[in-house]
Coordinates of C-alpha atoms in Angstrom, one line a residue:
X1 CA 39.8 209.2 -107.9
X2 CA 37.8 212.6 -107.9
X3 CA 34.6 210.5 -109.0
X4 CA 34.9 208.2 -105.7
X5 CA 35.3 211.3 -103.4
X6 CA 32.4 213.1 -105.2
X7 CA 30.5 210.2 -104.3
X8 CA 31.5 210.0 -100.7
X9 CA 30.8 213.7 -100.5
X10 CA 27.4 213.5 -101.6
X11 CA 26.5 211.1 -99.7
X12 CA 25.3 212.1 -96.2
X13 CA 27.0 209.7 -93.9
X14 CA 30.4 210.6 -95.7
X15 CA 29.6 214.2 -95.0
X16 CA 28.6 213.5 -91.4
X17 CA 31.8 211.9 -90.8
X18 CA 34.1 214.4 -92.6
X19 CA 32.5 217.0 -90.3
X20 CA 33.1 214.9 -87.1
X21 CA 37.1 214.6 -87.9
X22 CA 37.1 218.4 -88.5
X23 CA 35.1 219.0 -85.0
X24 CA 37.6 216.0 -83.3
X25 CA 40.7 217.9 -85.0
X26 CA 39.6 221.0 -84.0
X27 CA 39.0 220.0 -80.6
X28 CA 43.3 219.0 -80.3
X29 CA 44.3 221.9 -82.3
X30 CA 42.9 224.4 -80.1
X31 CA 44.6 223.1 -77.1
X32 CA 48.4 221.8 -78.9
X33 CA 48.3 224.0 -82.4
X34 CA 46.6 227.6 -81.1
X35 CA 49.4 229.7 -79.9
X36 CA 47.4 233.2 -79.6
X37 CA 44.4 234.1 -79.1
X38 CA 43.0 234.5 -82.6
X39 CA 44.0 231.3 -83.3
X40 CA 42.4 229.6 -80.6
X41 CA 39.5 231.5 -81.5
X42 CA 39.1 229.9 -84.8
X43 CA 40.1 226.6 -83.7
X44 CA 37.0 226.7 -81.4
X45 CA 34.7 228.1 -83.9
X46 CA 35.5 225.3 -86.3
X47 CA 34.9 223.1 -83.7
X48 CA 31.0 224.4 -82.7
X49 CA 30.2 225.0 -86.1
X50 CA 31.3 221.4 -87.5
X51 CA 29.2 220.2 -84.2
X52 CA 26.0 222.1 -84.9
X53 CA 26.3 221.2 -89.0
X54 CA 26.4 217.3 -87.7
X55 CA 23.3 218.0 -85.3
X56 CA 21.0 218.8 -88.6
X57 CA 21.8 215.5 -90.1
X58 CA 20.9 213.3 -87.4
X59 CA 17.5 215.8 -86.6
X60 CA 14.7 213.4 -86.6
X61 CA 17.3 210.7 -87.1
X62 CA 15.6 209.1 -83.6
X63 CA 12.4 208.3 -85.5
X64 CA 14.5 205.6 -87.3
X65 CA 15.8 204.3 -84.5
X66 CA 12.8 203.8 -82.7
X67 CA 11.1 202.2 -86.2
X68 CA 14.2 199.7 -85.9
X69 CA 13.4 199.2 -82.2
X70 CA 10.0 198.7 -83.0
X71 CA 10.4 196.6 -86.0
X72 CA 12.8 194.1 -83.7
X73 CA 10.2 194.1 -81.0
X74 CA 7.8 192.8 -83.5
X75 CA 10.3 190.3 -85.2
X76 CA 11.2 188.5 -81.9
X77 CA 8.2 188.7 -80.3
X78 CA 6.1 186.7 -83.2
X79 CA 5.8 183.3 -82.6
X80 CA 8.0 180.4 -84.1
X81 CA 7.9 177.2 -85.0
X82 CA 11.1 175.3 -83.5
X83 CA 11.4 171.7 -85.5
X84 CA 13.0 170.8 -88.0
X85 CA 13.3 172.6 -90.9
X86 CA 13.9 172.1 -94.7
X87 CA 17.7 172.6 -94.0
X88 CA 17.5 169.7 -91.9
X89 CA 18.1 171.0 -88.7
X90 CA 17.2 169.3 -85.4
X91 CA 14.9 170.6 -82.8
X92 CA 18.3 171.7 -80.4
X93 CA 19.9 173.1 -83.5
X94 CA 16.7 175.4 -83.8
X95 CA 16.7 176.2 -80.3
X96 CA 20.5 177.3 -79.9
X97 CA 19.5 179.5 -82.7
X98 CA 16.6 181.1 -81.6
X99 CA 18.6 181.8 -78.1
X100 CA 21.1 183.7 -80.1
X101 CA 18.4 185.5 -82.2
X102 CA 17.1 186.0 -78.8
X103 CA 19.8 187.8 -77.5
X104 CA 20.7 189.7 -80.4
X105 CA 17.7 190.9 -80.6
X106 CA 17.6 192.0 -77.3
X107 CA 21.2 193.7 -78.0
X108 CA 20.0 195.8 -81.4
X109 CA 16.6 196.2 -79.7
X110 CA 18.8 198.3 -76.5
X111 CA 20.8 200.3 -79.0
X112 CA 18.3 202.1 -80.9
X113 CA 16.3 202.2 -78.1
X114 CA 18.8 203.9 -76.7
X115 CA 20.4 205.8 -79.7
X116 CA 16.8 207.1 -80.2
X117 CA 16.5 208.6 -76.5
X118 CA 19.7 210.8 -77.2
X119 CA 18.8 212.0 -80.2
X120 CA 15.3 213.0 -79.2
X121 CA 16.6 215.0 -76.3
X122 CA 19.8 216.4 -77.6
X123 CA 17.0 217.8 -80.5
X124 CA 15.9 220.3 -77.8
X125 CA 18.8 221.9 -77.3
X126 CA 19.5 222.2 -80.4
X127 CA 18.5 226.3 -80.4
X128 CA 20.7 226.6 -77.5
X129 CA 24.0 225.4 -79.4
X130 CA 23.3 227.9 -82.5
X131 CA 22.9 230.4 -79.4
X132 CA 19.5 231.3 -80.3
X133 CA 17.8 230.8 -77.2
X134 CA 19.2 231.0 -73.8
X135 CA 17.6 228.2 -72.0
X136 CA 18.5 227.5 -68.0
X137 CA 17.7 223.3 -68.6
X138 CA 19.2 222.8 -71.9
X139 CA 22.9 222.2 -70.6
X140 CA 21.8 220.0 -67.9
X141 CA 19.2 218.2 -70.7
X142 CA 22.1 217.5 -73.2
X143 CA 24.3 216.0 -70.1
X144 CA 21.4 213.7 -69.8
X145 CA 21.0 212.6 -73.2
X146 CA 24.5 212.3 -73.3
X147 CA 24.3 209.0 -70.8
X148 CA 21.5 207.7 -73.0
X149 CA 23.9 207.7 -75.5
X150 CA 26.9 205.9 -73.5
X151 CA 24.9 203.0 -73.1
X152 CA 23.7 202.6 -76.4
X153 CA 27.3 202.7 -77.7
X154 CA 28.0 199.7 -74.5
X155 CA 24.9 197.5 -76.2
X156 CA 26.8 198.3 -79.4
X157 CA 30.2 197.0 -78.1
X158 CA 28.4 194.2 -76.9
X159 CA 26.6 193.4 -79.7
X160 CA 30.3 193.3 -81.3
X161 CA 31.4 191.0 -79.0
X162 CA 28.2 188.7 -79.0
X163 CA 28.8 189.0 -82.9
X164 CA 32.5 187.7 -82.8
X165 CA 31.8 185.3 -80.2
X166 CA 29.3 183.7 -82.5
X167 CA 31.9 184.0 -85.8
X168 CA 34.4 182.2 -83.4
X169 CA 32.3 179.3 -82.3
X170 CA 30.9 178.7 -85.8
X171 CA 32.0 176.1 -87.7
X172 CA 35.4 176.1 -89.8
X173 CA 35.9 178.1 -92.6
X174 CA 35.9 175.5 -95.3
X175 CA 39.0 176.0 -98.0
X176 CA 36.6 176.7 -101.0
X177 CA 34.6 179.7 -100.7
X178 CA 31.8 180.4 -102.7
X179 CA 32.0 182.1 -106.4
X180 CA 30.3 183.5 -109.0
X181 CA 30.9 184.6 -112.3
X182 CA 30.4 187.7 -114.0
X183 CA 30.3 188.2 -117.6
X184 CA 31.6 191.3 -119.0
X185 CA 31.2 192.4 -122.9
X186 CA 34.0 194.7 -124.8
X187 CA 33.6 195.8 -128.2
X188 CA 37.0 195.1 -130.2
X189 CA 37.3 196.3 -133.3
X190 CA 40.1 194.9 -135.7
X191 CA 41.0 196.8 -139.1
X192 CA 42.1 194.6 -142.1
X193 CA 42.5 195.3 -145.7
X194 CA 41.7 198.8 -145.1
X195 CA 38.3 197.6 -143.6
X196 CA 37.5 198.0 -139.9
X197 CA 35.6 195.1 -138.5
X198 CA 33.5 195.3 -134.9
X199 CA 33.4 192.2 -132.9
X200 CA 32.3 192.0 -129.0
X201 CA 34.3 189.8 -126.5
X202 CA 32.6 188.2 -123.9
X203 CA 35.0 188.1 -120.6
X204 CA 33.8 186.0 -117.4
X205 CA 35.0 187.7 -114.2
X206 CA 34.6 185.0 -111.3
X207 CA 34.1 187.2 -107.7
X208 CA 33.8 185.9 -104.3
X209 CA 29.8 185.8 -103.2
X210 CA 30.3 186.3 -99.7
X211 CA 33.0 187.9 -97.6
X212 CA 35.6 185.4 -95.9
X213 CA 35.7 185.2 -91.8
X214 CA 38.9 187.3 -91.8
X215 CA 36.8 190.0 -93.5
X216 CA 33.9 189.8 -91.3
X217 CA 36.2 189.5 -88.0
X218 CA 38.1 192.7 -89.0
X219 CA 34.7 195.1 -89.9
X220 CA 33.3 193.6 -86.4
X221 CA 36.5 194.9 -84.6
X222 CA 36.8 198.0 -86.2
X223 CA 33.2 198.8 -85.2
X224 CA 34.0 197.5 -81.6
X225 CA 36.8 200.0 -81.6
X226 CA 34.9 203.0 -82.9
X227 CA 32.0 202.3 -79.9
X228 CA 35.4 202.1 -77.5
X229 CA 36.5 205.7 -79.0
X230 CA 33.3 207.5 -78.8
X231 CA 32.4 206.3 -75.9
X232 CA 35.3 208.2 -74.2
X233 CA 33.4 211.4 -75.2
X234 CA 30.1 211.3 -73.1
X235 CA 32.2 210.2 -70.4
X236 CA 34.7 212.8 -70.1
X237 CA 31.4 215.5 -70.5
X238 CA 28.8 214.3 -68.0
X239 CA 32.3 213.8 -65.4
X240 CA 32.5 209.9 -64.8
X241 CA 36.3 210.3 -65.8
X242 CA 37.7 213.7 -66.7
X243 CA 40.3 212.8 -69.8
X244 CA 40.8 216.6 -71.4
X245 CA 40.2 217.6 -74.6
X246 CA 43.4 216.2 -76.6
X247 CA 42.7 212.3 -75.3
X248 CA 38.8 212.7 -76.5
X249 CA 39.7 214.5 -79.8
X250 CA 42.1 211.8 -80.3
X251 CA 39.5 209.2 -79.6
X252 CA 37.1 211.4 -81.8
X253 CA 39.1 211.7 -84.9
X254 CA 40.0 207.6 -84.6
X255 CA 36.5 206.9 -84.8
X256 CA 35.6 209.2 -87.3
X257 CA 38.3 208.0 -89.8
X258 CA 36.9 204.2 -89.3
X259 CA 33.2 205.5 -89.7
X260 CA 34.4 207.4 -92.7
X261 CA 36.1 203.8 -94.1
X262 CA 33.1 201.9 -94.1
X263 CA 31.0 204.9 -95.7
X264 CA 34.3 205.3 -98.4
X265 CA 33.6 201.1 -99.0
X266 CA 30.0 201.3 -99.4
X267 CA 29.5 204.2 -101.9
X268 CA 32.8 203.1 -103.8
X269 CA 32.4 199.0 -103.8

């Protein structure tokens, strides 16, 4: 147990994640929990610092998303051959699919596009939030960057949607799934007449290769769900719909416990 949070604590989305809930938490405690003024005062200090410590790991984090952007741009825009292939695929079978790479692509292409705009502006104001600098633009900058990020989280939903349409409306899940086996080795050693002999079992482990359509359905809902919540929070601070704090650390905290999940999955498999 302590090795699989050590591992989720070093690794940096786990630590990104742990700091959201605490800022999310932080953000409903100070309004239900804080009773005097000392209280709320802590509350609210939790809250900034946990939101500045989560600003330095996503820094330069647009450059990545424009490299993605660019690197779909390139991928879709190369030309390809539509016929059949050595799958055996007919020339409309190869044209639905290159429609739905088409609008895939167009769908991840808009996200970190978008993702990538946010994060390079918010990086400005970045001195403002640690109350270095006192800047007159930098609130109205991080409002901005803020709607930048509301739309990528849409093309996100979207791409969810467009991703559990497609699961949907593929064929049937047949009853036998694909397996594998996985040989395993223990030493056994057996003592008679008062000598000890070693001898090494082999075990065969067989595992599922790929992840069944309930599986896939549930990790594309839980990521539709987490766009849903965080999308609450850029539209409750640049005004569209004023919610209050509790409702968007609510939201906050939801989404940071399922982002948390998938980290926890990953570095424990």
């Amino acid at each position: 147990m302590f090795q699989s949070v050590a591992k989720y604590t070093n690794d940096a989305g786990g630590i990104e994640k742990t700091l959201k809930l605490v800022q999310s938490f932080s953000q409903v405690a100070e309004v239900i929990v804080a009773s005097t003024p000392k209280e709320l005062a802590m509350w609210q200090t939790a809250k900034d610092q946990a939101n500045i410590a989560r600003r330095f790991f996503r820094l330069f984090k647009w450059i990545d998303c424009w490299t993605m952007c660019y690197n779909l741009i390139q991928g879709y825009t190369t030309p390809k051959q539509i016929a059949g292939d050595e799958k055996g695929k007919t020339i409309d079978q190869s044209r639905e699919d290159a429609d739905s790479d088409t609008v895939r692509g167009f769908l991840m292409s808009a996200k970190f596009s978008l993702l990538g705009i946010f994060l390079f502006m918010e990086m400005f104001c970045l001195t403002d939030a640690m109350h270095i600098t006192h800047t007159s633009w930098a609130l109205p900058l991080q409002i901005e960057s803020l709607k930048y990020w509301f739309w990528s989280l849409a093309a996100s939903a979207l791409l969810g949607l467009y991703d559990l349409y497609l699961l949907e409306s593929g064929p049937a899940e047949t009853a036998e799934t694909p397996m594998s086996e996985k040989i395993q080795q223990a030493k056994v050693t057996v003592k008679a007449d008062g000598k000890e002999r070693s001898t090494v079992v082999e075990t065969t482990k067989t595992v599922s290769q790929d992840p069944s359509r309930a599986s896939r359905r549930q990790a594309i809902l839980k990521g539709i769900l987490a766009d849903g919540c965080d999308m609450l929070i850029p539209v409750d601070i640049c005004g569209w719909m004023p919610l209050g704090a509790v409702p968007v650390g609510i939201a906050g905290s939801i989404s940071a416990v399922l982002g948390g999940s998938d980290v926890w999955a990953r570095v424990n498999p």
